[in-house]
Coordinates of C-alpha atoms and ligand atoms in Angstrom, one line a residue:
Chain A
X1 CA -12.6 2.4 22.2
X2 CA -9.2 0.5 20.9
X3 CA -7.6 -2.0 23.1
X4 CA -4.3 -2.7 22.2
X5 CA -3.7 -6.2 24.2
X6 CA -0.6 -8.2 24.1
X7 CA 0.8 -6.5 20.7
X8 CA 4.3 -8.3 19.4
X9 CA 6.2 -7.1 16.4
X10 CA 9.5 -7.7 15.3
X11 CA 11.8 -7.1 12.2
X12 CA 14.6 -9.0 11.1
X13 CA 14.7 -10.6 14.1
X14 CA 15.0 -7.3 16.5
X15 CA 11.7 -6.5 18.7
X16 CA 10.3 -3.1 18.7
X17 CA 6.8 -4.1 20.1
X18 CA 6.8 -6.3 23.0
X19 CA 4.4 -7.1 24.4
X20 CA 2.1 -3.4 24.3
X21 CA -0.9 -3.0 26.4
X22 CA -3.1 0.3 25.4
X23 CA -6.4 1.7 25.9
X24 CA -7.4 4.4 23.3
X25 CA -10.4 5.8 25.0
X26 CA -13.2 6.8 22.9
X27 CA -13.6 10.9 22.1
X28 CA -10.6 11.4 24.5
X29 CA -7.0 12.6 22.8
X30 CA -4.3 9.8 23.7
X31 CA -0.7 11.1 23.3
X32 CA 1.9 9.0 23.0
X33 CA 5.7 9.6 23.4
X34 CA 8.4 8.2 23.7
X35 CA 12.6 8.1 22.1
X36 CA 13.1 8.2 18.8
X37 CA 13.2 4.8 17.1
X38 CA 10.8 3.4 19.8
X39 CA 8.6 2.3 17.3
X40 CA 5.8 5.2 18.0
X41 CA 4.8 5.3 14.1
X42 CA 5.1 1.1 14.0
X43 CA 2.3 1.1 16.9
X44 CA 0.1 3.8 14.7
X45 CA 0.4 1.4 12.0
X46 CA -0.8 -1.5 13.9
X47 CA -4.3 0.4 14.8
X48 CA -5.2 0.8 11.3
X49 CA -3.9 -2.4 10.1
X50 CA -1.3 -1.2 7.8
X51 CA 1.5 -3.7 9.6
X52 CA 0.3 -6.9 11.1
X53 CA 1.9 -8.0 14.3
X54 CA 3.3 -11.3 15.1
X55 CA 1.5 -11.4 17.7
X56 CA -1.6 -9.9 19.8
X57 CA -5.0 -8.2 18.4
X58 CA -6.1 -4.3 18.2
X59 CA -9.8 -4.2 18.8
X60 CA -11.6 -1.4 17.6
X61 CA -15.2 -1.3 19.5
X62 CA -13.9 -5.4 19.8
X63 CA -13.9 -6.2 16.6
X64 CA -10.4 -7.0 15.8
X65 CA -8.6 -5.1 12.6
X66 CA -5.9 -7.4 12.3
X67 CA -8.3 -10.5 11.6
X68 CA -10.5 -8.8 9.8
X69 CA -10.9 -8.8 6.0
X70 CA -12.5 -7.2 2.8
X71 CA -15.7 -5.1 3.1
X72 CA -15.5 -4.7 7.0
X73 CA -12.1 -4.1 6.5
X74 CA -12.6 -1.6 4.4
X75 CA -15.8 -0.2 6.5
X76 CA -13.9 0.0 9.6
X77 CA -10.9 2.1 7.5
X78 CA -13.6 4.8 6.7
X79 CA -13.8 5.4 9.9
X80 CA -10.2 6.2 10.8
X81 CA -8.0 9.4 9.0
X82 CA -4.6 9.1 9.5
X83 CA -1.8 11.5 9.2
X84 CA 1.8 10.4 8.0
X85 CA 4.6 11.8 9.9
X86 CA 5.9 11.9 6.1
X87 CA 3.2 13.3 5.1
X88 CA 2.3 10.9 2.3
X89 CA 1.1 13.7 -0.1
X90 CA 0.0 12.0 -3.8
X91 CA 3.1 13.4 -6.0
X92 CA 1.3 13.6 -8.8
X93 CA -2.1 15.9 -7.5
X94 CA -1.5 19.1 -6.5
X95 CA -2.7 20.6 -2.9
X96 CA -6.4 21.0 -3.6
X97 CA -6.8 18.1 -5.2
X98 CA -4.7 16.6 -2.3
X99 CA -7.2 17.3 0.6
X100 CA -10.0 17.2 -2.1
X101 CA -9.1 13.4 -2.6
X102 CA -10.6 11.7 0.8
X103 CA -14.1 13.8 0.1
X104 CA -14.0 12.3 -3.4
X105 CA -13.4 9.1 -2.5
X106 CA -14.8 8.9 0.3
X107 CA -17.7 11.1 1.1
X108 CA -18.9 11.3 -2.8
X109 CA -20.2 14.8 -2.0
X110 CA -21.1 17.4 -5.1
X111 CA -18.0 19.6 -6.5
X112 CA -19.4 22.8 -5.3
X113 CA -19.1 21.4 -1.4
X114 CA -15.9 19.7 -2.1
X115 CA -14.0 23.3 -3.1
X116 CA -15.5 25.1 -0.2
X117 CA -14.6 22.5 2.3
X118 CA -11.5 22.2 0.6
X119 CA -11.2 26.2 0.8
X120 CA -12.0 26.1 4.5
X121 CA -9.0 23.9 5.6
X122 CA -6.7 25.8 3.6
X123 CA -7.1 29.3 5.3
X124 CA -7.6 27.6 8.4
X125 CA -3.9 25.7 7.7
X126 CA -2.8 29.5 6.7
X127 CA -2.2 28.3 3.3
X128 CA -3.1 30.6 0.3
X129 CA -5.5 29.5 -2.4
X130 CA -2.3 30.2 -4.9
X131 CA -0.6 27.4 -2.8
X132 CA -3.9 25.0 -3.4
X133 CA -2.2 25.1 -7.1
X134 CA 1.0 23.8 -6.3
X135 CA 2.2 20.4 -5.9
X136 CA 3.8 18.5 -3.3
X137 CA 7.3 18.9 -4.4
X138 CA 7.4 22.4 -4.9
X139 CA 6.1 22.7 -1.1
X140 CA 8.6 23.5 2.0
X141 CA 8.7 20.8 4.7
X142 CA 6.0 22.8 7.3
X143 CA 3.6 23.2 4.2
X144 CA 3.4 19.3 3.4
X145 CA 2.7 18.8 7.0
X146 CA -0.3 21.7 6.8
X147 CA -1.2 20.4 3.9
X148 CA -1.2 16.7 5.0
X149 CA -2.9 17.7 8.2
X150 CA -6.1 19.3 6.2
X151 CA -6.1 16.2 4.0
X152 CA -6.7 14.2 7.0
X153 CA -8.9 16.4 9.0
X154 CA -11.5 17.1 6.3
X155 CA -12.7 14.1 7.2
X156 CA -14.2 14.7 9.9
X157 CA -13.7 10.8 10.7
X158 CA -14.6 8.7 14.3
X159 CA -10.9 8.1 15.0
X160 CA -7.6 10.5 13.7
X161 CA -4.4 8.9 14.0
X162 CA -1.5 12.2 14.0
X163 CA 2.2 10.9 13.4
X164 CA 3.6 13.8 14.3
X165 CA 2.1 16.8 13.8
X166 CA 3.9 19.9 14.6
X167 CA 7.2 18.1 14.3
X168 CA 9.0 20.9 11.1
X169 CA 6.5 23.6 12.5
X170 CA 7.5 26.8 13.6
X171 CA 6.4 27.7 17.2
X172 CA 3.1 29.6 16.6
X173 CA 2.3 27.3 14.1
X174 CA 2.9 24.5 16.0
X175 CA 0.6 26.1 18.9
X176 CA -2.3 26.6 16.0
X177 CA -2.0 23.0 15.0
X178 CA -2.4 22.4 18.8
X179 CA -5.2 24.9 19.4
X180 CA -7.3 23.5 16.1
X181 CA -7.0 20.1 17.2
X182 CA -8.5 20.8 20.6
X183 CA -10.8 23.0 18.5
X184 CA -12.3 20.5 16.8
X185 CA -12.2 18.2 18.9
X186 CA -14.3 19.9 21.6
X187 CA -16.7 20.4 18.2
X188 CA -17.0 16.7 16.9
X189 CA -15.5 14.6 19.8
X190 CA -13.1 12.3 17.7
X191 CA -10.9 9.7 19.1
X192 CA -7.5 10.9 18.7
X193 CA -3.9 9.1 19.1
X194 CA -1.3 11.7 18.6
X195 CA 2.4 11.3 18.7
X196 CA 4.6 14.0 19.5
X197 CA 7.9 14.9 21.0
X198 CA 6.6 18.5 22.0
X199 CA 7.0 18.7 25.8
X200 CA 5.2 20.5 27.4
X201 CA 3.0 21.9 25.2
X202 CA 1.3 18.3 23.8
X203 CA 0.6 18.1 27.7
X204 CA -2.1 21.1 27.1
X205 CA -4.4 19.0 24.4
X206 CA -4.0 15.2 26.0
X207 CA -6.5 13.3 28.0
X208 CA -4.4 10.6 28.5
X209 CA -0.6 10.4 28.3
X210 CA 1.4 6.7 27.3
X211 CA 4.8 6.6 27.2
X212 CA 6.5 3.3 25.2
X213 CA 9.9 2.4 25.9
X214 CA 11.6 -0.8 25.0
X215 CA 8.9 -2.5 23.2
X216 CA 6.4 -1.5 26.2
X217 CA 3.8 1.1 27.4
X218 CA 5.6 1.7 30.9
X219 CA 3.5 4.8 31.4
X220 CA -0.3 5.4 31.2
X221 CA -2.2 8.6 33.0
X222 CA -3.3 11.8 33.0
X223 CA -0.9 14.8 31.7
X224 CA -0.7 15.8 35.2
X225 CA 0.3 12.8 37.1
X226 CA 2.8 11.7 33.8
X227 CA 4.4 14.8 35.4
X228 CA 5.3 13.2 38.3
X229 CA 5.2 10.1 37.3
X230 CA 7.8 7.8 39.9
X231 CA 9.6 6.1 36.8
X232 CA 13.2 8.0 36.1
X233 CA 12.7 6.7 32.7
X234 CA 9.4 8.5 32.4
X235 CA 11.0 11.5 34.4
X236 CA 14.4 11.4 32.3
X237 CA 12.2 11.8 29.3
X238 CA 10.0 14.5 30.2
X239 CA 12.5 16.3 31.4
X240 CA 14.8 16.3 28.1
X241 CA 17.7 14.6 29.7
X242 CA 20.4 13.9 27.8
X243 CA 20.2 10.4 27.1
X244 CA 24.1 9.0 28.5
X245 CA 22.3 10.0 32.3
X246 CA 19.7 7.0 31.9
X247 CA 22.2 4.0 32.0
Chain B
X1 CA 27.1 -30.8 -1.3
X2 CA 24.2 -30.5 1.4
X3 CA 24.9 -26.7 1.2
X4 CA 24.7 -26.9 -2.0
X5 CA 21.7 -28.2 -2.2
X6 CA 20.2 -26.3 0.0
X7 CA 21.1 -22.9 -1.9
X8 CA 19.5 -24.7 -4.9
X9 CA 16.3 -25.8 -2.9
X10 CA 16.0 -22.3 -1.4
X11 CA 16.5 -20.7 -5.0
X12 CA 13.9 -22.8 -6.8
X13 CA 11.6 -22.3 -3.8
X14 CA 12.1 -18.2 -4.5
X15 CA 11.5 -18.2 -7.9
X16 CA 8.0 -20.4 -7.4
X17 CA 6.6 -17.8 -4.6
X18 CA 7.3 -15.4 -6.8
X19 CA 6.3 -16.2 -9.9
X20 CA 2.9 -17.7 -8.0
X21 CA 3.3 -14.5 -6.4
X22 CA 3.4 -12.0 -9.9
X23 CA 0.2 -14.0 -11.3
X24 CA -1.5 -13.1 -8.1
X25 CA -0.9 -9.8 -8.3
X26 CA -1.9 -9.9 -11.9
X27 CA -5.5 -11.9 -11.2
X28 CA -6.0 -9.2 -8.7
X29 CA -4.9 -6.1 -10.3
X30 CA -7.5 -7.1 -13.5
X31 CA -10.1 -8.6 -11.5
X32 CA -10.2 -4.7 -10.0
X33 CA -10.9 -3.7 -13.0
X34 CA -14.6 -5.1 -13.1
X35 CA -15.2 -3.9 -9.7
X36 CA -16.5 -0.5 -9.1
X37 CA -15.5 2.5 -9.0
X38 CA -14.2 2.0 -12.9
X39 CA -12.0 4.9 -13.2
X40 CA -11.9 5.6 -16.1
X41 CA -9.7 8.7 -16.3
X42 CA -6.5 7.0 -14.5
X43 CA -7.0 4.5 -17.4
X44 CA -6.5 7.3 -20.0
X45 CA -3.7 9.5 -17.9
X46 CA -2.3 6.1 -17.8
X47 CA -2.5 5.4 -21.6
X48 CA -1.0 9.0 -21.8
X49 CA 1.7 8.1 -19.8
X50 CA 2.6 5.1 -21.2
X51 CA 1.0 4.4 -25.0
X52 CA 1.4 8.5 -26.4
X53 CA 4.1 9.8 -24.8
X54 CA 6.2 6.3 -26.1
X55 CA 5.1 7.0 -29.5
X56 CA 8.1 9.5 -30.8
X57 CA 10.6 6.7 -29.6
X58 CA 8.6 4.0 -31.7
X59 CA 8.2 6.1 -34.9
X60 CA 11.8 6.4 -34.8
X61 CA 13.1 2.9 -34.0
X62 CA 10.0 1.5 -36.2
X63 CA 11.2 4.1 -39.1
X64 CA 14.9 2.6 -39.1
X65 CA 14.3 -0.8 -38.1
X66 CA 12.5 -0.8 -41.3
X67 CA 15.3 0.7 -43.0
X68 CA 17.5 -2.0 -42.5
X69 CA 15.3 -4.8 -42.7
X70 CA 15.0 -3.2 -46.5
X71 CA 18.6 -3.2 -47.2
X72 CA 19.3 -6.3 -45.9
X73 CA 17.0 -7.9 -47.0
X74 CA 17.5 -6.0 -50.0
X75 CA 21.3 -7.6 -50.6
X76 CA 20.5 -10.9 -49.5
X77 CA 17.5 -11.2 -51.6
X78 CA 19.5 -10.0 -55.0
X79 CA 21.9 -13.0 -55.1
X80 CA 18.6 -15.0 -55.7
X81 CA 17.3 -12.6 -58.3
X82 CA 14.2 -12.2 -56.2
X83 CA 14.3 -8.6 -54.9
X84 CA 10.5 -8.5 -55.7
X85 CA 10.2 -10.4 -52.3
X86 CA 11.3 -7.6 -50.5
X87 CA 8.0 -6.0 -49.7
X88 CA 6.8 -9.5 -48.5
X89 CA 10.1 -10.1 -46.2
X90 CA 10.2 -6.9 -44.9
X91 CA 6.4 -7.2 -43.5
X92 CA 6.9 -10.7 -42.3
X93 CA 9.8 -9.3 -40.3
X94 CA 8.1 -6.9 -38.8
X95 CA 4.5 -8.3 -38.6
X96 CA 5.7 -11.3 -36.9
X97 CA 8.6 -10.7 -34.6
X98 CA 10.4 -7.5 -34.6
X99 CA 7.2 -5.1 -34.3
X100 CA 5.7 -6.8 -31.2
X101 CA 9.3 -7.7 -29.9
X102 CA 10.6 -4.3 -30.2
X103 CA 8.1 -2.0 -29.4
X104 CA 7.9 -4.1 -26.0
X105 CA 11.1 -3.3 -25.4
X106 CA 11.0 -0.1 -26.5
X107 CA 8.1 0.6 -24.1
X108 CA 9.7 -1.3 -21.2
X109 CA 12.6 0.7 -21.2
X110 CA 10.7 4.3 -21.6
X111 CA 7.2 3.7 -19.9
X112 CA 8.4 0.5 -17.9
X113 CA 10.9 1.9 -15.5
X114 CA 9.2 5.3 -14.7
X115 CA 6.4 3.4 -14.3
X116 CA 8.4 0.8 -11.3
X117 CA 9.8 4.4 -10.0
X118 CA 6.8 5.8 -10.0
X119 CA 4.7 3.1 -7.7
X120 CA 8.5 2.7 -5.3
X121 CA 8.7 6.0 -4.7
X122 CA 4.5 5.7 -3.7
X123 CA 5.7 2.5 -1.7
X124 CA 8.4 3.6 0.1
X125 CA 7.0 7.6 0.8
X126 CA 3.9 5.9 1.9
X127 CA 1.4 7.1 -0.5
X128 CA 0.5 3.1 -1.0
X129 CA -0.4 3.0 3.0
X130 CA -1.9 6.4 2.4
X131 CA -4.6 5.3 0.2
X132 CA -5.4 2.5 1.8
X133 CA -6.1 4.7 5.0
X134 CA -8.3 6.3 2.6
X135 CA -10.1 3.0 2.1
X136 CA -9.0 3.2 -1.9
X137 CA -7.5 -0.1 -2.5
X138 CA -3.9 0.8 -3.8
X139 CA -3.8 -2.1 -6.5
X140 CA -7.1 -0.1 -8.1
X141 CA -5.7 2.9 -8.1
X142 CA -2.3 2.6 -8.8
X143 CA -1.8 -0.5 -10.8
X144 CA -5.1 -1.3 -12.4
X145 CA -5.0 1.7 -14.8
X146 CA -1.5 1.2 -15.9
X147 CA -2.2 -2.8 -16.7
X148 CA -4.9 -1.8 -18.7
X149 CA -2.8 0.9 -20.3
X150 CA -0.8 -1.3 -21.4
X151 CA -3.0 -4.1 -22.8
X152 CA -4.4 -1.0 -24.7
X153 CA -1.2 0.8 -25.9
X154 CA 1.2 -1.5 -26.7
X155 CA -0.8 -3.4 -29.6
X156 CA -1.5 0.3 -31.1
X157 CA 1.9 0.8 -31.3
X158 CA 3.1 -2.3 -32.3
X159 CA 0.7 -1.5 -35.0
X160 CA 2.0 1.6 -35.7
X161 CA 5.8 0.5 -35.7
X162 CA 4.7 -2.2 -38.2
X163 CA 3.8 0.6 -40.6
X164 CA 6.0 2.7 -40.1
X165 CA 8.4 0.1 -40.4
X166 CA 7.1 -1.1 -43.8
X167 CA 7.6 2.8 -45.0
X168 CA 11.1 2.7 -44.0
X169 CA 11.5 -0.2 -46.3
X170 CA 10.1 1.2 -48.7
X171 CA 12.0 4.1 -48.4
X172 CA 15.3 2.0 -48.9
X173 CA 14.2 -0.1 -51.2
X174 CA 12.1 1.2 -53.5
X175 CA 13.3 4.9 -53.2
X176 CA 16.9 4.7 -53.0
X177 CA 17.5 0.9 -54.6
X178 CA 15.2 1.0 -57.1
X179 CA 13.0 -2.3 -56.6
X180 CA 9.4 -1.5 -58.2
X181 CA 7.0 -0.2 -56.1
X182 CA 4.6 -2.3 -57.0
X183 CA 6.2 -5.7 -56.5
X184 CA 7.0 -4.3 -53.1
X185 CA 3.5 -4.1 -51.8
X186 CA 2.1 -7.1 -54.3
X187 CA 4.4 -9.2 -52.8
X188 CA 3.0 -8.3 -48.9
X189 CA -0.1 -8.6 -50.0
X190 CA 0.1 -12.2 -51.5
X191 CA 2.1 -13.2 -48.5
X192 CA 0.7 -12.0 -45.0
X193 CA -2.0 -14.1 -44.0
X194 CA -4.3 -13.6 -41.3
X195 CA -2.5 -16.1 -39.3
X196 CA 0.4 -13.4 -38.9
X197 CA -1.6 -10.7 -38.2
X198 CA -3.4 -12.2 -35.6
X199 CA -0.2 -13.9 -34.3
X200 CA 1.3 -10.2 -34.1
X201 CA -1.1 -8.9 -32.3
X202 CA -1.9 -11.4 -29.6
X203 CA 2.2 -11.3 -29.6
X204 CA 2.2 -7.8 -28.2
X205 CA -0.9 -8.2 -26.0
X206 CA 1.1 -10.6 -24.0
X207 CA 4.0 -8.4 -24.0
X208 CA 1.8 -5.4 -23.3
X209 CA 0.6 -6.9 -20.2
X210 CA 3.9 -8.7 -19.1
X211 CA 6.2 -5.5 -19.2
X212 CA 4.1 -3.5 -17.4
X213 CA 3.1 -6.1 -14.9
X214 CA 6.5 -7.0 -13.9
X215 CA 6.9 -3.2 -13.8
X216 CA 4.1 -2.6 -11.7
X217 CA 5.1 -5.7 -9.4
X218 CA 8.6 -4.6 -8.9
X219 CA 7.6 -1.0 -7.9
X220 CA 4.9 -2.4 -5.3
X221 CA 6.9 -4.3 -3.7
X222 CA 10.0 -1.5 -3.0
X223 CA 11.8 -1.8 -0.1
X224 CA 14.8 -0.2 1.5
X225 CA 14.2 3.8 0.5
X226 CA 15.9 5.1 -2.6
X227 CA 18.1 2.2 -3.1
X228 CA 15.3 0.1 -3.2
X229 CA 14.3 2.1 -6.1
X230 CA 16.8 2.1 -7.9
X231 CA 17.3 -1.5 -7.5
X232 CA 13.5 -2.5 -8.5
X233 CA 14.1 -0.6 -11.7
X234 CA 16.9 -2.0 -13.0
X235 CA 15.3 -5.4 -12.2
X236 CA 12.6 -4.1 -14.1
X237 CA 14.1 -3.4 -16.6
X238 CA 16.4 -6.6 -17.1
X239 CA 13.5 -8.9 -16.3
X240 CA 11.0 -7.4 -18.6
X241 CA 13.2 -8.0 -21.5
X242 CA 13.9 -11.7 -20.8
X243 CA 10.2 -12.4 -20.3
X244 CA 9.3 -10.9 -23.7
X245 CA 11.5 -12.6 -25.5
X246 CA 11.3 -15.7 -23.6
X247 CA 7.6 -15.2 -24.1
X248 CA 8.3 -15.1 -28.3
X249 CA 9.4 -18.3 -28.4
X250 CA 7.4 -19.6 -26.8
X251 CA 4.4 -17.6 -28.9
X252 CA 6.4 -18.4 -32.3
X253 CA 6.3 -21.8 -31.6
X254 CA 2.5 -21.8 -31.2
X255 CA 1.8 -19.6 -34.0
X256 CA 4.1 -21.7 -36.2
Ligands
ATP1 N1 9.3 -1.7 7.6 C1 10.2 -1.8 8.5 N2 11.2 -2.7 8.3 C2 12.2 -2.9 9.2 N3 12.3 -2.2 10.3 C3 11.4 -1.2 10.6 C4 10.3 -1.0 9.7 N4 9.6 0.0 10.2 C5 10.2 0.4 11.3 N5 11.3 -0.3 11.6 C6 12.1 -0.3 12.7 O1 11.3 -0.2 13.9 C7 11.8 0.7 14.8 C8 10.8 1.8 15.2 O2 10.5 2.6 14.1 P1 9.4 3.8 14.2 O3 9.4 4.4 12.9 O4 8.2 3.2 14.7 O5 10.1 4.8 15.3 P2 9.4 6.1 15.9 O6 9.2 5.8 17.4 O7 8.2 6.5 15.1 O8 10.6 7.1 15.8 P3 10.5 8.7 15.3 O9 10.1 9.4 16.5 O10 11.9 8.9 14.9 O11 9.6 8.8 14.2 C9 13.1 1.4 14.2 O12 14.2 0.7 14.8 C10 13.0 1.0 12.7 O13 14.2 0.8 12.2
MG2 MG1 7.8 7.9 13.8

């Protein structure tokens, strides 16, 4: 499990976590939404320790990443995979090398393994093996994401973080990258945290809805009850509401 | 006059965080370099990127540098009647001061800024943060191979502009001038002593490691998207330069 407790973050001055209260429940898919410019991808970089807060502590099974340091640092990272709502591709490897890299570094397995695994992910992202050749730049918007999205589930890790996932997809890809990510998470159970703007259809893979606003969670439940959730904020949202109606 | 002060207190304070800061990147990004994994291959793609593919611009700048140290030194040594010194001026020159001093400019200016827009761009697309998901410390990856790369690559070229500089000389003054060939290389003989030698080449160790650190530093610590980039580059670029030759004198004098 990761408890989020008390979690403060400011830049220049101007708040964008205040205060944030989470529970990540372990094996269970956590979604979390909320406006543009909430600070959605500032909270996913709090969980892995990437940003540290100002304030407030992110316990992974209670030990606390921002505290920690060195070694269990780094052991606690190997648990996670995390995918950049940029994508975060390496420039200078091409695609197979790309989602080759965590096995290499990580997972130290022999070549032969790495290139069918490797292989795997890229029919199952509907990406040719001519496209394993190519390099991030020479890769339309939708393929980074694919691509970025094998990179980090190859890893078959304890804990996935997804900035984004579909966001640049077209609609039946977007509702593969759905249906594989409830795929294999019924197969290997992983924690997931996944932040998307795609309402309803994120609805269909989350355990657990959270919806930040303002620096704070100011929704927590099931996909169902976030539905009728007695916030207008929360209803406004879910709703697609033009945004001058709120005020 | 308090304001003032203030502006000077909070300028002076800067510039020791980040110098304290630079040396801390540098302890760390060679102290990497004796921890496992070794990598290496980044080491030599590094010494690709920034030793080989610098060496047409060296053999070039080396080849006329040389050229005009020869004529030069060529005129001014005449009204002495001592053009038989050339060969011994011209390979001071370059063993000394313009070789190292040079090629770390040279380098800085061709390998040094790719290599600052090279580790932004990482910074600010969030490769960096990437890698460090991927529990691979960035500063081993990234900035370890190109430090070493540098340590490695700039005294070989140095070495090679010093020869290559020495041929242009010759070319000038022995080919087209007419001083004998024989005086010309007698002379650098009797005159370099191990002293400069070694002074040269500790010269462009330092400056080996000093461009490409500051270029490494610079890049790592990108902010502000492309602008950022942009920025950290030309500060690479502009502080490299003062550093190395700040870094001579100071050398020169110790060597003297
Ligand atoms: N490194 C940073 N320095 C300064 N401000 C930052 C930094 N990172 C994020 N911010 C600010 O924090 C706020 C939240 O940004 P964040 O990227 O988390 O938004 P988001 O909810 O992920 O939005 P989107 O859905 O558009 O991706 C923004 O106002 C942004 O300007
Ligand atoms: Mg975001």
């Amino acid at each position: 499990m990761i408890q989020v407790i008390d979690l403060h973050k400011s830049f220049n001055g101007q708040a964008v976590l205040d205060g944030i209260n989470l529970e990540i429940p372990t094996g269970k898919i956590t979604v979390v939404i909320g406006k543009s410019g909430v600070g959605k991808s500032v909270l996913l970089k709090h969980l892995i320790g990437l940003l540290k807060p100002d304030r407030g502590q992110v316990l992974v099974d209670g030990l606390d990443i921002t505290k920690l340091q060195g070694r269990k640092l780094q052991d606690l990272k190997k648990r996670f995979a995390v995918l950049f709502q940029g994508g975060a591709l390496f420039d200078s490897l091409n695609v197979f090398e790309n989602i080759a890299f965590p096995l290499r570094e990580k997972a130290r397995l022999p070549e032969g393994e790495i290139v069918r695994r490797v292989h795997e992910r890229l029919e199952q992202m509907n990406l040719s093996l001519e496209a394993g050749k190519k390099f991030p730049d020479e890769l339309s918007g939708g393929m980074k994401k694919r691509v970025a999205l094998a990179r980090a589930m190859i890893q078959e890790p304890e804990i996935i973080l997804f900035d984004e996932p579909v966001t640049g997809l077209d609609p039946p890809m977007s509702n593969t990258v759905f249906h594989l990510i409830k795929k294999t998470h019924a197969a290997s159970n992983y924690t997931a945290l996944v932040v998307a703007h795609d309402i309803p259809e994120v609805f269909s893979i989350a355990d657990v809805v959270a919806m930040l606003h303002h620096g704070r969670i100011i929704a927590c439940c099931g996909p169902e009850e976030i539905k009728h959730h007695p916030d207008p904020v929360v209803q406004s949202f879910i709703r697609g509401e033009p945004d001058f109606l709120e005020a | 006059m308090v304001a003032f002060i203030q502006l000077l207190g909070r300028v002076v304070l800067n510039w020791v965080r980040e110098t304290g800061r630079i040396q801390l990147f540098l302890l760390q990004g060679l102290a990497l370099a004796f921890v496992p994994p070794f990598r290496p291959r980044r080491v030599l793609q590094e010494i690709n990127q920034i030793g080989v593919k610098s060496t047409l611009i060296i053999l070039l700048t080396a080849l006329f540098t040389g050229m005009v140290l020869g004529l030069q030194g060529y005129y001014t040594l005449r009204k002495y009647g001592s053009e038989g010194a050339l060969g011994a001026a011209v390979a001071l020159s370059l063993i000394r001061e313009m070789g190292p001093v040079l090629t770390a400019l040279m380098v800085s200016a061709r390998a040094g800024s790719a290599v600052t827009a090279e580790v932004g761009i990482m910074r600010i697309t969030e490769q960096l943060d990437a890698l460090d998901t991927m529990a691979v410390n960035p500063v081993q990856y990234v900035v370890m191979p190109k430090l070493l790369a540098g340590l490695i690559a700039v005294p070989l070229l140095t070495a090679i502009f010093d020869v290559v500089g020495i041929l242009g000389g010759y070319l000038v003054g022995v080919v087209l001038l007419g001083v004998s060939s024989g005086s010309y290389f007698s002379g650098m003989v009797q005159s370099v002593v191990p002293l400069d030698i070694n002074g040269g080449i500790v010269k462009s160790l330092v400056f080996g490691l000093t461009i490409i650190l500051v270029a490494s530093y610079k890049g790592y610590h990108t902010e502000h998207g492309a602008e950022g980039v942009s920025r950290a580059t030309n500060q690479t670029v502009v502080l490299s330069a003062v550093l190395v030759l700040a870094w001579d004198y100071l050398l020169t004098s110790f060597f003297m």
